[in-house]
PDB file of C-alpha atoms in Angstrom:
ATOM      1  CA  UNK A   1       2.773  -1.964 -18.625  1.00  0.00           C
ATOM      2  CA  UNK A   2       1.516  -4.771 -16.412  1.00  0.00           C
ATOM      3  CA  UNK A   3      -0.318  -4.514 -13.102  1.00  0.00           C
ATOM      4  CA  UNK A   4       2.834  -5.286 -11.074  1.00  0.00           C
ATOM      5  CA  UNK A   5       4.571  -2.302 -12.689  1.00  0.00           C
ATOM      6  CA  UNK A   6       1.539  -0.152 -11.941  1.00  0.00           C
ATOM      7  CA  UNK A   7       1.665  -1.153  -8.264  1.00  0.00           C
ATOM      8  CA  UNK A   8       5.386  -0.344  -8.115  1.00  0.00           C
ATOM      9  CA  UNK A   9       4.852   3.069  -9.720  1.00  0.00           C
ATOM     10  CA  UNK A  10       2.064   3.855  -7.274  1.00  0.00           C
ATOM     11  CA  UNK A  11       4.133   2.645  -4.295  1.00  0.00           C
ATOM     12  CA  UNK A  12       6.916   5.092  -5.210  1.00  0.00           C
ATOM     13  CA  UNK A  13       4.580   7.915  -4.164  1.00  0.00           C
ATOM     14  CA  UNK A  14       4.330   6.407  -0.667  1.00  0.00           C
ATOM     15  CA  UNK A  15       7.680   6.080   1.102  1.00  0.00           C
ATOM     16  CA  UNK A  16       6.303   3.622   3.683  1.00  0.00           C
ATOM     17  CA  UNK A  17       4.934   1.214   1.049  1.00  0.00           C
ATOM     18  CA  UNK A  18       7.041  -1.221  -0.944  1.00  0.00           C
ATOM     19  CA  UNK A  19       6.245  -3.545  -3.844  1.00  0.00           C
ATOM     20  CA  UNK A  20       9.187  -5.900  -4.237  1.00  0.00           C
ATOM     21  CA  UNK A  21       9.085  -9.341  -5.852  1.00  0.00           C
ATOM     22  CA  UNK A  22      11.363 -10.631  -3.068  1.00  0.00           C
ATOM     23  CA  UNK A  23       9.031  -9.448  -0.283  1.00  0.00           C
ATOM     24  CA  UNK A  24       5.697 -11.224   0.152  1.00  0.00           C
ATOM     25  CA  UNK A  25       5.799 -12.249  -3.532  1.00  0.00           C
ATOM     26  CA  UNK A  26       5.392  -8.632  -4.602  1.00  0.00           C
ATOM     27  CA  UNK A  27       2.326  -7.818  -2.517  1.00  0.00           C
ATOM     28  CA  UNK A  28       2.182  -4.146  -1.459  1.00  0.00           C
ATOM     29  CA  UNK A  29       3.471  -4.046   2.115  1.00  0.00           C
ATOM     30  CA  UNK A  30       4.733  -1.749   4.854  1.00  0.00           C
ATOM     31  CA  UNK A  31       8.383  -0.959   4.129  1.00  0.00           C
ATOM     32  CA  UNK A  32      10.700  -3.007   6.351  1.00  0.00           C
ATOM     33  CA  UNK A  33       7.868  -4.826   8.117  1.00  0.00           C
ATOM     34  CA  UNK A  34       6.556  -7.582   5.806  1.00  0.00           C
ATOM     35  CA  UNK A  35       3.019  -6.556   6.723  1.00  0.00           C
ATOM     36  CA  UNK A  36       0.785  -6.463   3.633  1.00  0.00           C
ATOM     37  CA  UNK A  37      -1.398  -3.450   2.935  1.00  0.00           C
ATOM     38  CA  UNK A  38      -4.302  -5.879   2.591  1.00  0.00           C
ATOM     39  CA  UNK A  39      -3.883  -6.841   6.260  1.00  0.00           C
ATOM     40  CA  UNK A  40      -4.312  -3.193   7.274  1.00  0.00           C
ATOM     41  CA  UNK A  41      -7.532  -3.021   5.260  1.00  0.00           C
ATOM     42  CA  UNK A  42      -8.753  -6.265   6.822  1.00  0.00           C
ATOM     43  CA  UNK A  43      -8.182  -4.796  10.260  1.00  0.00           C
ATOM     44  CA  UNK A  44     -10.449  -1.869   9.407  1.00  0.00           C
ATOM     45  CA  UNK A  45     -13.021  -4.316   8.044  1.00  0.00           C
ATOM     46  CA  UNK A  46     -12.894  -5.991  11.455  1.00  0.00           C
ATOM     47  CA  UNK A  47     -13.620  -2.604  13.099  1.00  0.00           C
ATOM     48  CA  UNK A  48     -10.152  -2.158  14.578  1.00  0.00           C
ATOM     49  CA  UNK A  49      -9.054   1.407  15.285  1.00  0.00           C
ATOM     50  CA  UNK A  50      -5.777   2.862  14.039  1.00  0.00           C
ATOM     51  CA  UNK A  51      -4.439   2.654  17.591  1.00  0.00           C
ATOM     52  CA  UNK A  52      -5.400  -1.034  17.849  1.00  0.00           C
ATOM     53  CA  UNK A  53      -3.731  -1.805  14.517  1.00  0.00           C
ATOM     54  CA  UNK A  54      -0.574   0.022  15.581  1.00  0.00           C
ATOM     55  CA  UNK A  55      -0.480  -1.819  18.893  1.00  0.00           C
ATOM     56  CA  UNK A  56      -1.211  -5.255  17.417  1.00  0.00           C
ATOM     57  CA  UNK A  57       1.372  -5.023  14.599  1.00  0.00           C
ATOM     58  CA  UNK A  58       3.896  -2.614  16.150  1.00  0.00           C
ATOM     59  CA  UNK A  59       3.261   0.035  13.501  1.00  0.00           C
ATOM     60  CA  UNK A  60       2.943   3.772  13.814  1.00  0.00           C
ATOM     61  CA  UNK A  61       0.059   5.891  12.585  1.00  0.00           C
ATOM     62  CA  UNK A  62       2.067   7.072   9.576  1.00  0.00           C
ATOM     63  CA  UNK A  63       2.462   3.453   8.418  1.00  0.00           C
ATOM     64  CA  UNK A  64      -1.282   2.878   8.594  1.00  0.00           C
ATOM     65  CA  UNK A  65      -2.084   6.213   6.943  1.00  0.00           C
ATOM     66  CA  UNK A  66       0.366   5.504   4.134  1.00  0.00           C
ATOM     67  CA  UNK A  67      -1.290   2.129   3.498  1.00  0.00           C
ATOM     68  CA  UNK A  68      -4.672   3.837   3.246  1.00  0.00           C
ATOM     69  CA  UNK A  69      -3.309   6.585   1.007  1.00  0.00           C
ATOM     70  CA  UNK A  70      -1.750   3.952  -1.265  1.00  0.00           C
ATOM     71  CA  UNK A  71      -5.092   2.181  -1.701  1.00  0.00           C
ATOM     72  CA  UNK A  72      -6.888   5.472  -2.343  1.00  0.00           C
ATOM     73  CA  UNK A  73      -4.333   6.272  -5.057  1.00  0.00           C
ATOM     74  CA  UNK A  74      -4.947   2.877  -6.659  1.00  0.00           C
ATOM     75  CA  UNK A  75      -8.677   3.578  -6.747  1.00  0.00           C
ATOM     76  CA  UNK A  76      -8.405   7.233  -7.780  1.00  0.00           C
ATOM     77  CA  UNK A  77      -5.981   6.580 -10.646  1.00  0.00           C
ATOM     78  CA  UNK A  78      -7.231   3.439 -12.378  1.00  0.00           C
ATOM     79  CA  UNK A  79      -4.748   1.161 -14.096  1.00  0.00           C
ATOM     80  CA  UNK A  80      -3.859   2.380 -17.581  1.00  0.00           C
ATOM     81  CA  UNK A  81      -2.082   0.396 -20.266  1.00  0.00           C
ATOM     82  CA  UNK A  82       0.014   3.457 -21.136  1.00  0.00           C
ATOM     83  CA  UNK A  83       2.160   4.474 -18.149  1.00  0.00           C
ATOM     84  CA  UNK A  84       2.249   8.047 -19.507  1.00  0.00           C
ATOM     85  CA  UNK A  85      -1.440   8.324 -18.620  1.00  0.00           C
ATOM     86  CA  UNK A  86      -0.856   7.716 -14.891  1.00  0.00           C
ATOM     87  CA  UNK A  87      -0.766  10.967 -12.885  1.00  0.00           C
ATOM     88  CA  UNK A  88       2.498  11.210 -10.967  1.00  0.00           C
ATOM     89  CA  UNK A  89       1.303  13.204  -8.037  1.00  0.00           C
TER      90      UNK A  89
END
């Protein structure tokens, strides 16, 4: 399994996150919005609040929370070569 497959498997656990080769070249993004998860993280790095992020990018709190949950899953369940080793939920 490659890293792109791993991202897609992880995204399936988060209905507001999509990893699609035709959307932002496969970068994890908010479903239907073309806003990358990395942008949400950058906003937090810049000390923006959830409310500010939602207002600036016309998102709702569930979108932002799902982006954070997605990243936590990526960090909690490290990439494994064998997809059978990845916890499903």
